[in-house]
Tab-separated table of C-alpha atoms and ligand atoms in Angstrom:
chain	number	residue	atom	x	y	z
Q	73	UNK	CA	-2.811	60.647	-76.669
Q	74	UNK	CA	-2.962	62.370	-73.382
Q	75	UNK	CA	-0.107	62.927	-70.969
Q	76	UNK	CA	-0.928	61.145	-67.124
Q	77	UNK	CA	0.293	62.092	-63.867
Q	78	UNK	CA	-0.109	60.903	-60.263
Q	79	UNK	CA	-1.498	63.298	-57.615
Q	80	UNK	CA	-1.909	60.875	-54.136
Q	81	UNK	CA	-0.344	58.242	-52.401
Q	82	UNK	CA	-2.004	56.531	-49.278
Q	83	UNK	CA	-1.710	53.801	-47.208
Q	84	UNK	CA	-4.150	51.287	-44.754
Q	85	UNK	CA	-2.836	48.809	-42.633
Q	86	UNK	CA	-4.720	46.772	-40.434
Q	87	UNK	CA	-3.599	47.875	-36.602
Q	88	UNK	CA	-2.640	44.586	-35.074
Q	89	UNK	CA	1.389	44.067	-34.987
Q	90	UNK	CA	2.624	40.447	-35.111
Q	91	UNK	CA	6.238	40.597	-34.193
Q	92	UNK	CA	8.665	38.156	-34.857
Q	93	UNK	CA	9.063	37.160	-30.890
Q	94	UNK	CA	5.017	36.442	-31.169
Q	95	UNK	CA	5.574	33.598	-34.399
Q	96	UNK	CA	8.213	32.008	-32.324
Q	97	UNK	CA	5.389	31.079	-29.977
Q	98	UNK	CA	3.709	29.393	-32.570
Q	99	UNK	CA	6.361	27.833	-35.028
Q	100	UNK	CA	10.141	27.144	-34.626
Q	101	UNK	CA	11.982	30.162	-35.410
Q	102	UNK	CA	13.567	33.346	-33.928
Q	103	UNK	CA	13.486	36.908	-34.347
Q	104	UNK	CA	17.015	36.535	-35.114
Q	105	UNK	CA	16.738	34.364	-38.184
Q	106	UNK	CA	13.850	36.017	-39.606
Q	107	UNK	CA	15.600	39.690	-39.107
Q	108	UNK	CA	19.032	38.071	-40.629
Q	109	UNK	CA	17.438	36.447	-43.550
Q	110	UNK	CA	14.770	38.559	-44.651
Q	111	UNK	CA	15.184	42.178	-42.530
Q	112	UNK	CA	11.863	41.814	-41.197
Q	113	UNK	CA	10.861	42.540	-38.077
Q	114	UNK	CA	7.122	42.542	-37.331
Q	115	UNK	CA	4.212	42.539	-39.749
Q	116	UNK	CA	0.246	43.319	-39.887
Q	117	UNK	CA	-2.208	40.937	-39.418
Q	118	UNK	CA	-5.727	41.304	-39.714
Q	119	UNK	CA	-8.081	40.546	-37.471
Q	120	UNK	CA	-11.759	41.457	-38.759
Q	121	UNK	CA	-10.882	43.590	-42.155
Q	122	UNK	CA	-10.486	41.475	-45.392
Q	123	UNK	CA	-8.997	42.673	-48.253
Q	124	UNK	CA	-11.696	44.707	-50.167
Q	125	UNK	CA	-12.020	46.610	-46.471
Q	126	UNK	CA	-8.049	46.918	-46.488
Q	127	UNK	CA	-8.123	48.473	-50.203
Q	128	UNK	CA	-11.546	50.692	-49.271
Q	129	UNK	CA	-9.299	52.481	-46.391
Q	130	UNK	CA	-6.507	52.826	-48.959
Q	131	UNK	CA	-8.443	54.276	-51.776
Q	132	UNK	CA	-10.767	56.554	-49.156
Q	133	UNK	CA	-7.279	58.336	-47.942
Q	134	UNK	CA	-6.116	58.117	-51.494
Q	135	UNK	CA	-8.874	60.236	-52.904
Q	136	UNK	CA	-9.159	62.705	-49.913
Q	137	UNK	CA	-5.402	63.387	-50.442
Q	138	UNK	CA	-5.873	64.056	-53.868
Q	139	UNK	CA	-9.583	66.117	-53.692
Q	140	UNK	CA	-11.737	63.945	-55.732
Q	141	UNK	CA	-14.965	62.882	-54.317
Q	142	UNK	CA	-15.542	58.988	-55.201
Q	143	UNK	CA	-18.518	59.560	-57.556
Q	144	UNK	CA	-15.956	61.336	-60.100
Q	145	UNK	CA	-13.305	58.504	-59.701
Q	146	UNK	CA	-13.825	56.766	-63.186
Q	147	UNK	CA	-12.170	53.521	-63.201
Q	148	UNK	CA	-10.557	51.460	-59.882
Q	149	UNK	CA	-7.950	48.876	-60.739
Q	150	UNK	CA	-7.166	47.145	-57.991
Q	151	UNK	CA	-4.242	44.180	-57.437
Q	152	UNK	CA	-4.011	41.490	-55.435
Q	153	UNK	CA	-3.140	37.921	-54.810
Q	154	UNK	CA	-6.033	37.347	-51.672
Q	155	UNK	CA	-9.026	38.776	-52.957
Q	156	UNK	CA	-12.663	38.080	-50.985
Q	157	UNK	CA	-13.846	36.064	-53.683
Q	158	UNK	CA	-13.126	34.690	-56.991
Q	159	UNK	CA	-16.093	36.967	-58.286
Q	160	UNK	CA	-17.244	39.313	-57.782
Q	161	UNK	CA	-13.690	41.307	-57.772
Q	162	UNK	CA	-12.646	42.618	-55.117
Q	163	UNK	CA	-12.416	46.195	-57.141
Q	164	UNK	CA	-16.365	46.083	-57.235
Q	165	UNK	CA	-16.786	45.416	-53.134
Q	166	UNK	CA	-14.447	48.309	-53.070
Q	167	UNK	CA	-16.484	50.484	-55.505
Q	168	UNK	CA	-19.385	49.884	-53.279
Q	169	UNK	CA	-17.449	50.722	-50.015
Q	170	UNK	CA	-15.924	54.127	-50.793
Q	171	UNK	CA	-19.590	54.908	-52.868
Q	172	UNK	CA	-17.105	55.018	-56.350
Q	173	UNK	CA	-20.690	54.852	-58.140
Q	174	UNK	CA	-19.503	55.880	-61.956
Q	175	UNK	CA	-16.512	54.255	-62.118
Q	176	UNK	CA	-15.783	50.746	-63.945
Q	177	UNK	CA	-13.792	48.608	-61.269
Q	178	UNK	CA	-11.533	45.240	-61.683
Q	179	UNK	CA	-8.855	43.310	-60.568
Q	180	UNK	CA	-5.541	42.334	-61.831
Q	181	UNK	CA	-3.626	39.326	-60.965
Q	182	UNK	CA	0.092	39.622	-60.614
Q	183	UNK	CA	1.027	38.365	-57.609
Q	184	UNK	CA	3.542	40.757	-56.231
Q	185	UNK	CA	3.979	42.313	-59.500
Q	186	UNK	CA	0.672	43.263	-59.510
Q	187	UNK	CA	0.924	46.911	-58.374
Q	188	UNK	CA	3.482	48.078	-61.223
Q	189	UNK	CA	1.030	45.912	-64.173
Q	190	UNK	CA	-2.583	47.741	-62.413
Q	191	UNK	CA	-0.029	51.260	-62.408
Q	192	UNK	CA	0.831	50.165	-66.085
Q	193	UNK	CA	-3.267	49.523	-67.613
Q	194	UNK	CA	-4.540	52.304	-65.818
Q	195	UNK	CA	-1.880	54.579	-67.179
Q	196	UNK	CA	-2.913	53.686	-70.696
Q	197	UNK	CA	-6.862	54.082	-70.205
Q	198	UNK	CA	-5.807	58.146	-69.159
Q	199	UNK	CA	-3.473	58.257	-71.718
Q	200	UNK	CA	-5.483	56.890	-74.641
Q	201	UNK	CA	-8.321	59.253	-73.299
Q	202	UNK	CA	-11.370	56.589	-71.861
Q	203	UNK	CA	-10.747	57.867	-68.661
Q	204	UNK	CA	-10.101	60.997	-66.911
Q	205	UNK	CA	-8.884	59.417	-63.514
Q	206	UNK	CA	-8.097	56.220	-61.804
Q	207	UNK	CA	-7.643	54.612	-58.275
Q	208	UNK	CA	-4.959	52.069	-58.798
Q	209	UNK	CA	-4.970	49.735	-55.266
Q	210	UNK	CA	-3.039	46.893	-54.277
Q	211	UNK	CA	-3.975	45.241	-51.312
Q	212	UNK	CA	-3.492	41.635	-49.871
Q	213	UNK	CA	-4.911	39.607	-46.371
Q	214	UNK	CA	-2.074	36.944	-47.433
Q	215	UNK	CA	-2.865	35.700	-43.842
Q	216	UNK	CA	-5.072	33.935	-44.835
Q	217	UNK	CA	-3.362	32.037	-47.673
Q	218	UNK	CA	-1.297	30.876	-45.291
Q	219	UNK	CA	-0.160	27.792	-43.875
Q	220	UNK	CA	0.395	28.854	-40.019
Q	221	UNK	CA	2.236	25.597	-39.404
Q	222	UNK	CA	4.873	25.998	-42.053
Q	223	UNK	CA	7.572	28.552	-40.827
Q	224	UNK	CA	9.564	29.036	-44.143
Q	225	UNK	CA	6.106	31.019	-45.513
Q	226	UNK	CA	4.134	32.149	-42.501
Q	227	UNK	CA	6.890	34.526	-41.097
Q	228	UNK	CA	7.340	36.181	-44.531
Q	229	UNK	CA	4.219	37.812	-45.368
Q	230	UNK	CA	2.051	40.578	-44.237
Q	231	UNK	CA	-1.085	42.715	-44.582
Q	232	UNK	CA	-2.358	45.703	-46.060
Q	233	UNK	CA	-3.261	48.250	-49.042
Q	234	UNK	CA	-1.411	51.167	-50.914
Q	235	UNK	CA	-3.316	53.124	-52.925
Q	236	UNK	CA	-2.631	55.689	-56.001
Q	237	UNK	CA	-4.997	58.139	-57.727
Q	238	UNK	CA	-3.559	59.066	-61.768
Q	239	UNK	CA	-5.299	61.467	-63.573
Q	240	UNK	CA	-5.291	63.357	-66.776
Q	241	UNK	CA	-2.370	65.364	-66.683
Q	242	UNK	CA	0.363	67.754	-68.294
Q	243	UNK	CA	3.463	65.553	-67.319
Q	244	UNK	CA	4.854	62.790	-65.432
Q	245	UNK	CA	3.050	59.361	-64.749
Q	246	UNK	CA	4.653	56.461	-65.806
Q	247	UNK	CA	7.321	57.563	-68.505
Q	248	UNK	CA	8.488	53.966	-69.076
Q	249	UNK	CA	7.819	50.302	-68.289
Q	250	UNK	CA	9.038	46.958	-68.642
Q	251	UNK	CA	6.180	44.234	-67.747
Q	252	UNK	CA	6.978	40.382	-67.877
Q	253	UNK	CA	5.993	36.835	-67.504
Q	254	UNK	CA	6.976	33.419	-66.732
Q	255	UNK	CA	4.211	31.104	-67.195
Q	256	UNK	CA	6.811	27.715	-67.450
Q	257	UNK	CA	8.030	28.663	-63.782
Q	258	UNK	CA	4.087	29.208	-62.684
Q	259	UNK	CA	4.107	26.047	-59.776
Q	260	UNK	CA	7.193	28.482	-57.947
Q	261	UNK	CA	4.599	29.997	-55.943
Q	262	UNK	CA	1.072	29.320	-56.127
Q	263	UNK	CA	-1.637	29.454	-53.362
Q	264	UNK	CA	-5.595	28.732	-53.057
Q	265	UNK	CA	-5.931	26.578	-55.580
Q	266	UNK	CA	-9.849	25.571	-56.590
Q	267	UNK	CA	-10.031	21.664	-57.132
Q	268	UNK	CA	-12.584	20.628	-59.654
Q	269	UNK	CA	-15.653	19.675	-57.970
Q	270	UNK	CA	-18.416	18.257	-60.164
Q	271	UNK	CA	-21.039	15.012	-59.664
Q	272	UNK	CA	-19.172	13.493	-63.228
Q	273	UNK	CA	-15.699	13.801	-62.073
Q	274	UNK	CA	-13.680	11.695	-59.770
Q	275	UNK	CA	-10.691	14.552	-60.135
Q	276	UNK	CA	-12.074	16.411	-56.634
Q	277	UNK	CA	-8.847	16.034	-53.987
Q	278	UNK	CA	-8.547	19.395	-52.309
Q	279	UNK	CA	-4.966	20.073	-52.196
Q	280	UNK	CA	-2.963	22.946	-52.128
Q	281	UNK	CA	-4.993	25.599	-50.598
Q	282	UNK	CA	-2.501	27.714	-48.990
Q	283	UNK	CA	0.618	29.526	-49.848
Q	284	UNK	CA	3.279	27.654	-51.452
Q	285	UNK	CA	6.688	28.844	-52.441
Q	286	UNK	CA	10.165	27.710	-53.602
Q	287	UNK	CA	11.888	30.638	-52.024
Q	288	UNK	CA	15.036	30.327	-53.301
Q	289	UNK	CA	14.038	29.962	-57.175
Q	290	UNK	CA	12.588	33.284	-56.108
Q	291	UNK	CA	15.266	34.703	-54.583
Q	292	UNK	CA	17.163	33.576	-57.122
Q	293	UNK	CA	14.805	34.836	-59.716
Q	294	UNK	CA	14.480	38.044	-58.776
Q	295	UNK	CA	18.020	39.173	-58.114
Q	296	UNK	CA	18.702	38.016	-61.823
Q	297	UNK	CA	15.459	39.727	-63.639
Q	298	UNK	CA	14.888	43.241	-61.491
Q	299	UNK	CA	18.836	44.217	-62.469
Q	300	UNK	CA	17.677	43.988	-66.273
Q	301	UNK	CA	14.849	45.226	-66.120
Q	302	UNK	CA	15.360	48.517	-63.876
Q	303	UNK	CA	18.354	48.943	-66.796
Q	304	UNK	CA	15.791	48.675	-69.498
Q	305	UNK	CA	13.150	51.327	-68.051
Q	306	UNK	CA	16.303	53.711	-67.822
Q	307	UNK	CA	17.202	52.813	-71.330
Q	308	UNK	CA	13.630	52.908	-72.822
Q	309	UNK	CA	13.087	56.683	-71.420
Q	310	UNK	CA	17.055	57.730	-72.387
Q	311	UNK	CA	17.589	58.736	-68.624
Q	312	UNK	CA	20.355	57.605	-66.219
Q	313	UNK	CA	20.323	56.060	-62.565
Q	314	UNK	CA	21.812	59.653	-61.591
Q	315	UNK	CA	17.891	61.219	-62.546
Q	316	UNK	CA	15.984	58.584	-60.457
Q	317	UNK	CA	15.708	60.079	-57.180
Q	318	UNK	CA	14.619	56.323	-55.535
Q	319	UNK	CA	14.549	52.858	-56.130
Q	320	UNK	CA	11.112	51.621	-54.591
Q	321	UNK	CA	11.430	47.995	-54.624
Q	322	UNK	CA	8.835	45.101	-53.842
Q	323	UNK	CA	9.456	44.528	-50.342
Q	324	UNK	CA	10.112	41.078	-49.878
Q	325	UNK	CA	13.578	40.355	-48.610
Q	326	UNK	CA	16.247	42.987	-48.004
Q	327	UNK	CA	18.944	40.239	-49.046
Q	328	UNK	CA	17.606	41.007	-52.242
Q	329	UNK	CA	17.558	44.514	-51.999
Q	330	UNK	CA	21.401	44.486	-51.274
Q	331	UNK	CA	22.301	42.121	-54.018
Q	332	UNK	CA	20.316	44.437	-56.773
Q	333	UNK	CA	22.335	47.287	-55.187
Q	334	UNK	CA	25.708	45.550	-55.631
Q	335	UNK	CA	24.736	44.419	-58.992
Q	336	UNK	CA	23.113	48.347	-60.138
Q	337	UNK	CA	26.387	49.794	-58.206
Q	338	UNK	CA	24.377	51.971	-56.273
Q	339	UNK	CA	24.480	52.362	-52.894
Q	340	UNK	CA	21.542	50.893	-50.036
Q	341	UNK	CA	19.842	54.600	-49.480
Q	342	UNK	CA	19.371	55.019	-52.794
Q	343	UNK	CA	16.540	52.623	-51.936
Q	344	UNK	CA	13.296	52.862	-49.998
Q	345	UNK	CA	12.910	49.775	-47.578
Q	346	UNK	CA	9.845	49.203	-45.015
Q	347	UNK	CA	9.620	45.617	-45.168
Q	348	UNK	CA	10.913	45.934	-41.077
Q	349	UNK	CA	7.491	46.960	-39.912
Q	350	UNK	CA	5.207	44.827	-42.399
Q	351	UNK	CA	6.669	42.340	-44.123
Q	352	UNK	CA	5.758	41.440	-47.971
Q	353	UNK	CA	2.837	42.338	-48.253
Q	354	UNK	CA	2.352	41.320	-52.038
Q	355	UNK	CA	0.950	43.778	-54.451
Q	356	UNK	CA	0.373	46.321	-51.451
Q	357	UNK	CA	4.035	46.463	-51.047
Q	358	UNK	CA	4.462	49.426	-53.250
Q	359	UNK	CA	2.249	51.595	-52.785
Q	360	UNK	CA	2.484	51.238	-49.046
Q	361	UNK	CA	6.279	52.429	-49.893
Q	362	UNK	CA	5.450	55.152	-51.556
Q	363	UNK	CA	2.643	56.093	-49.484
Q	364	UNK	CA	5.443	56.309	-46.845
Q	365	UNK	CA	7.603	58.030	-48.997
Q	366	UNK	CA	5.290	60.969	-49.622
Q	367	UNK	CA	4.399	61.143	-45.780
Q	368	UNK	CA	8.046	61.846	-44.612
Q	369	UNK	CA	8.801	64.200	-47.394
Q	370	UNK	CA	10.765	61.914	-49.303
Q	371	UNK	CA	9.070	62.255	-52.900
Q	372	UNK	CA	8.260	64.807	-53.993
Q	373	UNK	CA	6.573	67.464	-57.651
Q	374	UNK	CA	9.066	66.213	-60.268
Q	375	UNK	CA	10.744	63.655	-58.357
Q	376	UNK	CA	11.129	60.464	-60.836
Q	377	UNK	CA	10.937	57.257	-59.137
Q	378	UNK	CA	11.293	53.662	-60.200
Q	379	UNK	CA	9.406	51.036	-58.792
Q	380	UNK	CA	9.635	47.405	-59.425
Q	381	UNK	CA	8.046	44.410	-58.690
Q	382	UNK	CA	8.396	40.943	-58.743
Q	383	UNK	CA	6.899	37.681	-57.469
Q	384	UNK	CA	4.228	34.623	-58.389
Q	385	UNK	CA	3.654	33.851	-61.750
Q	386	UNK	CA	6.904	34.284	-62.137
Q	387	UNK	CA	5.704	37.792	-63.010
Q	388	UNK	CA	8.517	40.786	-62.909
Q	389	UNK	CA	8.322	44.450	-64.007
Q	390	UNK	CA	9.409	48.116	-63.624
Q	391	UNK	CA	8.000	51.417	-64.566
Q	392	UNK	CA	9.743	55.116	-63.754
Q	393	UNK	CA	6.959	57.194	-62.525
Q	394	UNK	CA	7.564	61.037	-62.252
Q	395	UNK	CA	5.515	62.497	-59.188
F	555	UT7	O1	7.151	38.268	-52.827
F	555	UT7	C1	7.766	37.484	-53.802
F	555	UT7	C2	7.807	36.099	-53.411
F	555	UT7	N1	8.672	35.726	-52.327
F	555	UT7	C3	9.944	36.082	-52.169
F	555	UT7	O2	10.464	36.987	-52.733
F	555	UT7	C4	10.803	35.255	-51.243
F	555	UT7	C5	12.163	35.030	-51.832
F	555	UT7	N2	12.971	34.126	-51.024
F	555	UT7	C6	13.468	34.452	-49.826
F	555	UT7	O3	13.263	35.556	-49.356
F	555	UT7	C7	14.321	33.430	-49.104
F	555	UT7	O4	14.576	32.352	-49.954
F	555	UT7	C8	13.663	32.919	-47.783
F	555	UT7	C9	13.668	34.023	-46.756
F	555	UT7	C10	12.253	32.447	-48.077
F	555	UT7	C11	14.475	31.761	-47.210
F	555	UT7	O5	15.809	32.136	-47.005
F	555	UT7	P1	16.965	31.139	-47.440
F	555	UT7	O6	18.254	31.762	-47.079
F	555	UT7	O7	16.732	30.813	-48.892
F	555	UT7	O8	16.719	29.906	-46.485
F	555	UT7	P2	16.370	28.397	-46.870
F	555	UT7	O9	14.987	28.290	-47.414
F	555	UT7	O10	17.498	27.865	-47.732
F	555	UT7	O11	16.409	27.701	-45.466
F	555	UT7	C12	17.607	27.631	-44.699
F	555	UT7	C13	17.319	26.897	-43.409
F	555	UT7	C14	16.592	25.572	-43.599
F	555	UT7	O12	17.108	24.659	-42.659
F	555	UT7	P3	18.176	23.549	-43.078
F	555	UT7	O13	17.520	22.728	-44.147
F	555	UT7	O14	19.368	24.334	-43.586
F	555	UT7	O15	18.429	22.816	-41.800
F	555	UT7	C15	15.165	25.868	-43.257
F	555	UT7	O16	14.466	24.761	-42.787
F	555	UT7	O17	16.465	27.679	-42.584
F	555	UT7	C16	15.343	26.886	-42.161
F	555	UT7	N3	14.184	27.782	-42.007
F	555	UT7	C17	13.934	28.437	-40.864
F	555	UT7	N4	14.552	28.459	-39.672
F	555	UT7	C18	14.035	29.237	-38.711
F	555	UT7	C19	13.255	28.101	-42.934
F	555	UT7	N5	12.377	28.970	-42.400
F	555	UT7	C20	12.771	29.188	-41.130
F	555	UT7	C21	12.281	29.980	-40.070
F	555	UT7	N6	12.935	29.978	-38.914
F	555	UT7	N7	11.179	30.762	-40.225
């Protein structure tokens, strides 16, 4: 087995800002309820790039931070929830947009989860030895999963891509993880459905094509499962809260945030929050985080970091990653 570590972080977001004063103009709500419920203030939406573009821009700064050239990356994971097609994946548009030619490219599908899970298999392929290096991306257009007329979804979600490159390394990576799933709980949040659609079969109504939630079962969820699980990643790799320099959270609500704080008995800056300027945006919302992280000099060599996700599926998990 070979030890991993994780050289770059790197963001894309599309450039158009949707703030919350905008969605009142289209649905009934106010920048005050959105800001008081979720912490939210304005989000990305994009307006000509789809996802596999988002992810490209991600992976391109990704690999220029960390000095690889794309024909040495050897495998692209890539996570998301809004992909440009049901096949190809979007990992292959994206190996053909950054010019990744020798690499072997998929997707995963964890919802919001699905950063921390990509993280988690490409971690193994470097440690077991197929692989030297890895682009793990996670990258969503939720907007258009959307229903634009339903305000309890469309003022929640956002756009973009966070990218990481892990390599062969001497030390660091992810050190522990904790991955789950709740398959009974599956109809909690579901979006573009595919109806059957065949000459023999009468079965063909076309129903739930966008983004549907049960947001508190979610809330509700997730402020149960991330306590336990950022406990057993500590547990699992014998370390304590006091060596984790951050808490890098899925940023979906910062209600949620607060109550896994209470619950951890840690205070609110010992967590990394962004969901202000863009919302959830689904598996990117890590790796935008960190991305941010590493730009204001807030992560650094050695730092040890956990990040954990959570969302449709029900899917949850955690890893500590050393820098
Ligand atoms: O990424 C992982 C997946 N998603 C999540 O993590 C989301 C988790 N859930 C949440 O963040 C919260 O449950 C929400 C932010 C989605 C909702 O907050 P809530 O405190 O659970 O509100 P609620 O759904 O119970 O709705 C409260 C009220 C309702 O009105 P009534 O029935 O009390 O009259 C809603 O109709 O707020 C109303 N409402 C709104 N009002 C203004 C719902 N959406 C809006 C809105 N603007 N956008």
């Amino acid at each position: 087995m070979y030890d991993s570590k994780i050289v770059a972080f790197a963001k894309y977001v599309p450039e158009n800002i949707v703030t919350n004063d905008d969605l009142s103009k289209i649905v009934e709500t106010s920048d005050d309820w959105i800001f008081s419920r979720t912490g939210i203030r304005e989000r990305r939406i994009s307006l000509s790039e789809n996802t596999s573009e988002l992810c490209a821009g991600a992976g391109e700064n990704a690999l220029l931070k960390a000095g690889i050239s794309p024909e040495d990356i050897e495998l692209i994971v890539l996570a998301t929830m809004s992909p440009d097609y049901s096949s190809p994946s979007t990992a292959c548009i994206v190996q053909k947009l950054i010019g990744a030619k020798n690499a072997v490219a998929f997707d995963i599908s964890a919802a919001c989860s699905g950063f921390v899970f990509a993280l988690s298999v490409a971690d193994k392929f470097i440690k077991t030895g197929l692989f030297k290096n890895a682009l793990v991306i996670g990258g969503e257009t939720t907007s258009k999963i959307l229903d634009w007329n339903d305000r309890a979804t469309c003022v929640l979600f956002g756009d973009g891509a966070g990218a990481c490159v892990i390599e062969r390394g001497n030390a660091g990576g992810v050190i522990s993880e904790d991955l789950h799933s709740d398959g009974e709980k599956y109809d909690s949040l579901t979006s573009s459905f595919i109806p059957l659609n065949n000459v023999f079969s009468e079965n063909t109504k076309d129903c739930c094509k966008w983004l549907r939630m049960d947001g508190r079962e979610i809330f509700n969820f997730a402020t149960r499962k991330v306590p336990a699980s950022i406990n057993s990643v500590l547990e699992k790799a014998k370390l304590s809260l006091d060596d984790i320099k951050y808490i890098v959270p899925h940023q979906a609500n910062s209600r949620i945030v607060e109550i896994i704080a209470r619950k951890l008995k840690l205070p609110m800056d010992r967590f990394f929050m962004n969901m202000d300027k863009y919302g959830n945006t689904s598996a990117a919302s890590i790796p935008i985080a960190l991305s941010e992280m590493a730009e204001q000099g807030l992560i650094g060599e050695k730092d040890k970091v956990i990040i954990t996700g959570f969302g449709g599926g029900l899917t949850w998990g955690s890893a500590i990653i050393q820098i």
